mmCIF file of C-alpha atoms and ligand atoms in Angstrom:
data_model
loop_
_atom_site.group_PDB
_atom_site.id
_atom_site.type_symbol
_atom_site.label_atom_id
_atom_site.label_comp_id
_atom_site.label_asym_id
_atom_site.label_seq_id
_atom_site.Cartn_x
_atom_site.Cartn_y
_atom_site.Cartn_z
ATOM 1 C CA UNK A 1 0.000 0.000 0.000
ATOM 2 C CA UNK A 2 1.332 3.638 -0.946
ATOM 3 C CA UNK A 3 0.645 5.624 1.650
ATOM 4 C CA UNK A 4 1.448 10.083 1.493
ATOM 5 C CA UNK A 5 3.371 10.606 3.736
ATOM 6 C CA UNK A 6 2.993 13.978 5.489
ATOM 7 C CA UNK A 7 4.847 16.557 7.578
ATOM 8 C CA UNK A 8 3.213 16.525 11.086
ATOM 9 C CA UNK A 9 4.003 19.231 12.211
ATOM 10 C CA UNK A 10 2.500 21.508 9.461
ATOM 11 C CA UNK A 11 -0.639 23.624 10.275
ATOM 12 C CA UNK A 12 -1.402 27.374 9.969
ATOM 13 C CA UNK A 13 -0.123 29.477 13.159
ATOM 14 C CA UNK A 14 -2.675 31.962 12.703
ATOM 15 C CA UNK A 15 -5.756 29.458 13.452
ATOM 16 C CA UNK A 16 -3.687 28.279 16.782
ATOM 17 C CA UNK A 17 -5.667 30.153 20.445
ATOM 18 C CA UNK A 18 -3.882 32.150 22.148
ATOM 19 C CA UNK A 19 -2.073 30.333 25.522
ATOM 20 C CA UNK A 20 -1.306 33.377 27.157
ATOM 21 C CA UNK A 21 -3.849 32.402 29.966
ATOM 22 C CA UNK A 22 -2.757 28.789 30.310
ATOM 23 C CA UNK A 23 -0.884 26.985 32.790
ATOM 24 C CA UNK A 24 0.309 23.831 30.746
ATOM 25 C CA UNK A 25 2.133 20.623 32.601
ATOM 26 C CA UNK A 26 4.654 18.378 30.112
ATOM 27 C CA UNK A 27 5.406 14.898 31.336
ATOM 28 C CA UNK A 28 8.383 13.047 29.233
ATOM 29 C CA UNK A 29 9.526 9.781 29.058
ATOM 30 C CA UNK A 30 13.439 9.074 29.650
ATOM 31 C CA UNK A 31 13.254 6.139 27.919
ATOM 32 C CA UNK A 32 14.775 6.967 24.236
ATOM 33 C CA UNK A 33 16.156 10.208 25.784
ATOM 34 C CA UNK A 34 17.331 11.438 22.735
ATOM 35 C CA UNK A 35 14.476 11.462 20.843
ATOM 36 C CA UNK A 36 12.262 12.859 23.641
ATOM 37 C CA UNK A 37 14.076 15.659 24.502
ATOM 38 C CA UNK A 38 14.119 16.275 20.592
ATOM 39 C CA UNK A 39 9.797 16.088 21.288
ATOM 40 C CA UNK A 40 10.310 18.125 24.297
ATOM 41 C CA UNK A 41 11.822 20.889 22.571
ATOM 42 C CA UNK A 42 9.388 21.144 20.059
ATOM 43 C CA UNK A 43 6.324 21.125 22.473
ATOM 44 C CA UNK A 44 8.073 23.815 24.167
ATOM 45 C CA UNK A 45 8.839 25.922 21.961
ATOM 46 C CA UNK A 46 5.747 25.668 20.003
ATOM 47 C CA UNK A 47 3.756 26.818 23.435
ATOM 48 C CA UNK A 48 6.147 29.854 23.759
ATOM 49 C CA UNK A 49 5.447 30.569 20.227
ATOM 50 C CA UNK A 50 1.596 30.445 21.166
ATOM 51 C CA UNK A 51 2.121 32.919 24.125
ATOM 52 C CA UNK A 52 2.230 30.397 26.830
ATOM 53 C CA UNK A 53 4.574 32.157 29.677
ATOM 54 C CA UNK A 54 7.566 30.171 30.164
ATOM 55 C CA UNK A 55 6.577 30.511 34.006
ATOM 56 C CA UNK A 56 3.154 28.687 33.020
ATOM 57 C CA UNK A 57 4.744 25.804 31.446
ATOM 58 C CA UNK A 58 6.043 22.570 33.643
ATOM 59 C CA UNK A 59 7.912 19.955 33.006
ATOM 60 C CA UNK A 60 8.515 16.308 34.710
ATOM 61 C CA UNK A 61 10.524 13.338 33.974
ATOM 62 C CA UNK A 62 9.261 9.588 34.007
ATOM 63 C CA UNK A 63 11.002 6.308 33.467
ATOM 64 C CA UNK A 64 9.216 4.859 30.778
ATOM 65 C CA UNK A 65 6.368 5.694 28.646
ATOM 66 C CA UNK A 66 4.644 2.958 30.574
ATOM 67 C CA UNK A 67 4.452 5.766 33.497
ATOM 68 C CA UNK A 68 3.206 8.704 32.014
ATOM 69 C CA UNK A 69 -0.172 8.174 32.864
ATOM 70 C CA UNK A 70 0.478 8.167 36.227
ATOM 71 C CA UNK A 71 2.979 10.926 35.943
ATOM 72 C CA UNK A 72 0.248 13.155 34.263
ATOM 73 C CA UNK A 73 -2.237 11.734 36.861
ATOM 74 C CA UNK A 74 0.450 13.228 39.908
ATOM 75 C CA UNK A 75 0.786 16.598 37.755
ATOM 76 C CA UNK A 76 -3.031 16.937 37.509
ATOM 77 C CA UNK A 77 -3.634 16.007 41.216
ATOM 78 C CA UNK A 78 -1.070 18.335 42.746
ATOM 79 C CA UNK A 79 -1.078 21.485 40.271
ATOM 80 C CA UNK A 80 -3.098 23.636 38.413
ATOM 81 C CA UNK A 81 -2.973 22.876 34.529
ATOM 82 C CA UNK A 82 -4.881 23.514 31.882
ATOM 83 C CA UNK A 83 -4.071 20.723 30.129
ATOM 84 C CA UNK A 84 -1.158 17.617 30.122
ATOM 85 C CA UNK A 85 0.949 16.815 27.281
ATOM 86 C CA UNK A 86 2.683 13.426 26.964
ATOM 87 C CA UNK A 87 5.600 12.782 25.433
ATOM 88 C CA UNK A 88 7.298 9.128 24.530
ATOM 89 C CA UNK A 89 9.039 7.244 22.074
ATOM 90 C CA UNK A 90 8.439 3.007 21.908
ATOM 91 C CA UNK A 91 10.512 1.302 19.565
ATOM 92 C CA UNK A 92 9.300 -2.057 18.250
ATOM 93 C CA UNK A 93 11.787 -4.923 19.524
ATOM 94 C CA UNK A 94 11.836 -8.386 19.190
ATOM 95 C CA UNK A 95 8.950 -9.398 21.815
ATOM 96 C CA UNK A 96 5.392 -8.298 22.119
ATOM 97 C CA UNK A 97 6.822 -5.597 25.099
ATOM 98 C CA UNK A 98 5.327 -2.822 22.741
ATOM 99 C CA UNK A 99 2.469 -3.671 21.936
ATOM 100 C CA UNK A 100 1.503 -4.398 25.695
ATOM 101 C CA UNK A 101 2.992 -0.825 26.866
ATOM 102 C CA UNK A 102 1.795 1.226 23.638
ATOM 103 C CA UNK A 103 -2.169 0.038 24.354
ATOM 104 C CA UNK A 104 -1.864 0.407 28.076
ATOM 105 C CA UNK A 105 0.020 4.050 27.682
ATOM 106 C CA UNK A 106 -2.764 4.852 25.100
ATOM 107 C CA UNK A 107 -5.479 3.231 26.867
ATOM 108 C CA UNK A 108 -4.562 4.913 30.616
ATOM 109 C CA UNK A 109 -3.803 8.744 28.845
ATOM 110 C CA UNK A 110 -7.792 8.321 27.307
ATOM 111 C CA UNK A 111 -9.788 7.223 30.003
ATOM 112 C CA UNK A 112 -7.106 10.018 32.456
ATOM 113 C CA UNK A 113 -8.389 12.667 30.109
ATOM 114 C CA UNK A 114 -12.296 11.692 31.045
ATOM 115 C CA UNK A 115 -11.802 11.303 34.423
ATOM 116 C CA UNK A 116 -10.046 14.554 35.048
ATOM 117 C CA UNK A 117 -12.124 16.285 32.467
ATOM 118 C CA UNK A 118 -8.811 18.284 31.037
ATOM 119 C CA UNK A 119 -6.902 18.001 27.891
ATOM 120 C CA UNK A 120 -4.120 14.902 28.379
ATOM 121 C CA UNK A 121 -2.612 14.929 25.031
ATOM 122 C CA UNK A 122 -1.159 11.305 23.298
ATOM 123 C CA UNK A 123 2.222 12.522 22.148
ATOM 124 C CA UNK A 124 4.207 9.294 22.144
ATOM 125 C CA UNK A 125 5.519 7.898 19.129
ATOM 126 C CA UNK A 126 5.548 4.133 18.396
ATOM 127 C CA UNK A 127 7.609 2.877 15.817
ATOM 128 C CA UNK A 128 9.016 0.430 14.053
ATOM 129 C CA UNK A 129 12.407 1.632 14.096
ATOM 130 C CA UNK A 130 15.234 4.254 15.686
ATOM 131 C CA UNK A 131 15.399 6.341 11.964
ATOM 132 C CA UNK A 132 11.273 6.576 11.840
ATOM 133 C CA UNK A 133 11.340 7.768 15.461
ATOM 134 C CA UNK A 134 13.758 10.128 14.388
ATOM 135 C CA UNK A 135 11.853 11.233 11.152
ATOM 136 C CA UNK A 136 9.040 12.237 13.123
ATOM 137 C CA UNK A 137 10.943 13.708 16.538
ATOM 138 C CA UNK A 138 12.476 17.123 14.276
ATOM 139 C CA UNK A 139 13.666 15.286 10.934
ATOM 140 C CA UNK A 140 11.425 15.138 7.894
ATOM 141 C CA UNK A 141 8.170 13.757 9.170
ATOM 142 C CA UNK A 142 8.371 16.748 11.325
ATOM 143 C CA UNK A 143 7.948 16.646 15.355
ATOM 144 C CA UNK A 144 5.287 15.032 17.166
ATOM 145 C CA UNK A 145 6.261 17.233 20.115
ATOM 146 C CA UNK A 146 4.876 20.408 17.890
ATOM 147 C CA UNK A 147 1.947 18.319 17.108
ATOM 148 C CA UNK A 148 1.136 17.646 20.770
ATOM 149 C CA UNK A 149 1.227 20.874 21.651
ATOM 150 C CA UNK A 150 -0.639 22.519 19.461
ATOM 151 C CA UNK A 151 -3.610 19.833 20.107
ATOM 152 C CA UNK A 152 -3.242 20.914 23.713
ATOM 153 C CA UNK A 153 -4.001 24.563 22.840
ATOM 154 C CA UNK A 154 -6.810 23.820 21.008
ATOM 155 C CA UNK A 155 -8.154 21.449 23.231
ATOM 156 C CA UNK A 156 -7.382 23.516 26.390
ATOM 157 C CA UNK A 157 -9.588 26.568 24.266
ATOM 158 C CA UNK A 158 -12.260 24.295 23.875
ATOM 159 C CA UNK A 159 -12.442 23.931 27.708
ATOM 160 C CA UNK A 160 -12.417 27.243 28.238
ATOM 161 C CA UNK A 161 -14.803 28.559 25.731
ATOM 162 C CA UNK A 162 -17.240 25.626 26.568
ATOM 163 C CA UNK A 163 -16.894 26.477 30.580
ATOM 164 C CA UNK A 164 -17.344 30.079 30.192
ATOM 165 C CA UNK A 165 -20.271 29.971 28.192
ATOM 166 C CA UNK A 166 -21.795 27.252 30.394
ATOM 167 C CA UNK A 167 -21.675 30.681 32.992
ATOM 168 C CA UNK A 168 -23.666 32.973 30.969
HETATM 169 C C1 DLZ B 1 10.902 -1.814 29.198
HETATM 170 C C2 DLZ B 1 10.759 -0.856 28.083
HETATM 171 C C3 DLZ B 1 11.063 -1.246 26.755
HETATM 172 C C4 DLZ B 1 11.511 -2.630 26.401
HETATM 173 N N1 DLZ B 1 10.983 -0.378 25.737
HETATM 174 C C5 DLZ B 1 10.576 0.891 25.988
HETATM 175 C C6 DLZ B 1 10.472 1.812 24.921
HETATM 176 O O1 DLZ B 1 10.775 1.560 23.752
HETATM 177 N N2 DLZ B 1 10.036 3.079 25.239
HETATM 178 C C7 DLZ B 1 9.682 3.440 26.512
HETATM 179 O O2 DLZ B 1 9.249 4.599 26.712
HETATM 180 N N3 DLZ B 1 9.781 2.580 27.528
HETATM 181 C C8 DLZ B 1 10.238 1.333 27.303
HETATM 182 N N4 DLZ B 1 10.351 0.442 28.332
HETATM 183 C C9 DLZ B 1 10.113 0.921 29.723
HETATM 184 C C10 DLZ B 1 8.648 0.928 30.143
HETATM 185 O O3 DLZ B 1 7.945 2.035 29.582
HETATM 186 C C11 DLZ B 1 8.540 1.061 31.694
HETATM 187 O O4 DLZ B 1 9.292 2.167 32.126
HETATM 188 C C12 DLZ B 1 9.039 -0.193 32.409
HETATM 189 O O5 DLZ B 1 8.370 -1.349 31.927
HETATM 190 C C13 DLZ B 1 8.799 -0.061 33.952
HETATM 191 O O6 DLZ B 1 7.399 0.060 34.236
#
């Protein structure tokens, strides 16, 4: 199958809310360090870019991508955030390791997201490989990191629209 591939992290700035009113919390694997700090550094800078104060933005280190769940979970429980953003990298090896952590990580960041009733945004990649992880971590498939965080602005927006509106 032929499949387009496309740059991730392209969208239009200008349709991206403002984040200058929002206190956003980044939890980050240390698994694959390389390639999350790479995601880190997008996310960041892509929320300074959108206004968010660097004072307003958080982040926290986890093991494995396997605890970023509960990582967000902590960061939701004992702070004030507007919305989470989770970043990891699983690399398909030789056992069936990833496929256990990459449905639990994407099961646990869903149903957190319902529960807490704030934006936990899926930024972990899961690939096949070191080079696609790298691709899509600041090479040519872009960063997942920028990705993340722009989804967390918009999603964060939506909150905040929704909840003030609910007051009038
Ligand atoms: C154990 C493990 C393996 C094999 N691979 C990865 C990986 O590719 N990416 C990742 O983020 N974490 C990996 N881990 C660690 C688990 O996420 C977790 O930290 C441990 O199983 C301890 O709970």
């Amino acid at each position: 199958m032929i499949t387009k591939k496309t740059n991730l992290s392209d969208y239009n700035p200008e349709i991206i809310p403002s984040g200058k009113d929002f206190n956003i919390g980044i939890v980050v694997s240390e698994w694959n360090s390389e390639i999350t700090n790479s995601l880190l550094d997008g996310a960041y800078n892509t929320l300074l870019k959108h206004d968010v104060a660097e004072e307003n933005i958080t982040v926290e280190r986890v093991p494995g991508s396997f605890e970023l769940p509960s990582g967000a979970k902590f960061m939701l429980k004992y702070g004030k955030y507007d919305a989470i953003i989770c970043l990891g990298c699983v690399i398909q090896g030789e056992t069936r390791h990833f496929d256990f952590i990459c449905d639990a990580v994407a099961n646990a960041i869903a149903q957190l997201a319902m529960e807490e009733n704030r934006p936990v945004i899926f930024g972990v990649l899961t690939t096949n490989d070191m080079q696609q992880a790298q691709d899509r971590s600041g090479g040519k498939h872009g960063n997942k990191g920028v990705e993340a965080a722009v989804t967390a602005l918009k999603m964060a927006d939506l909150r905040a629209h929704l909840k003030h509106n609910s007051k009038k």
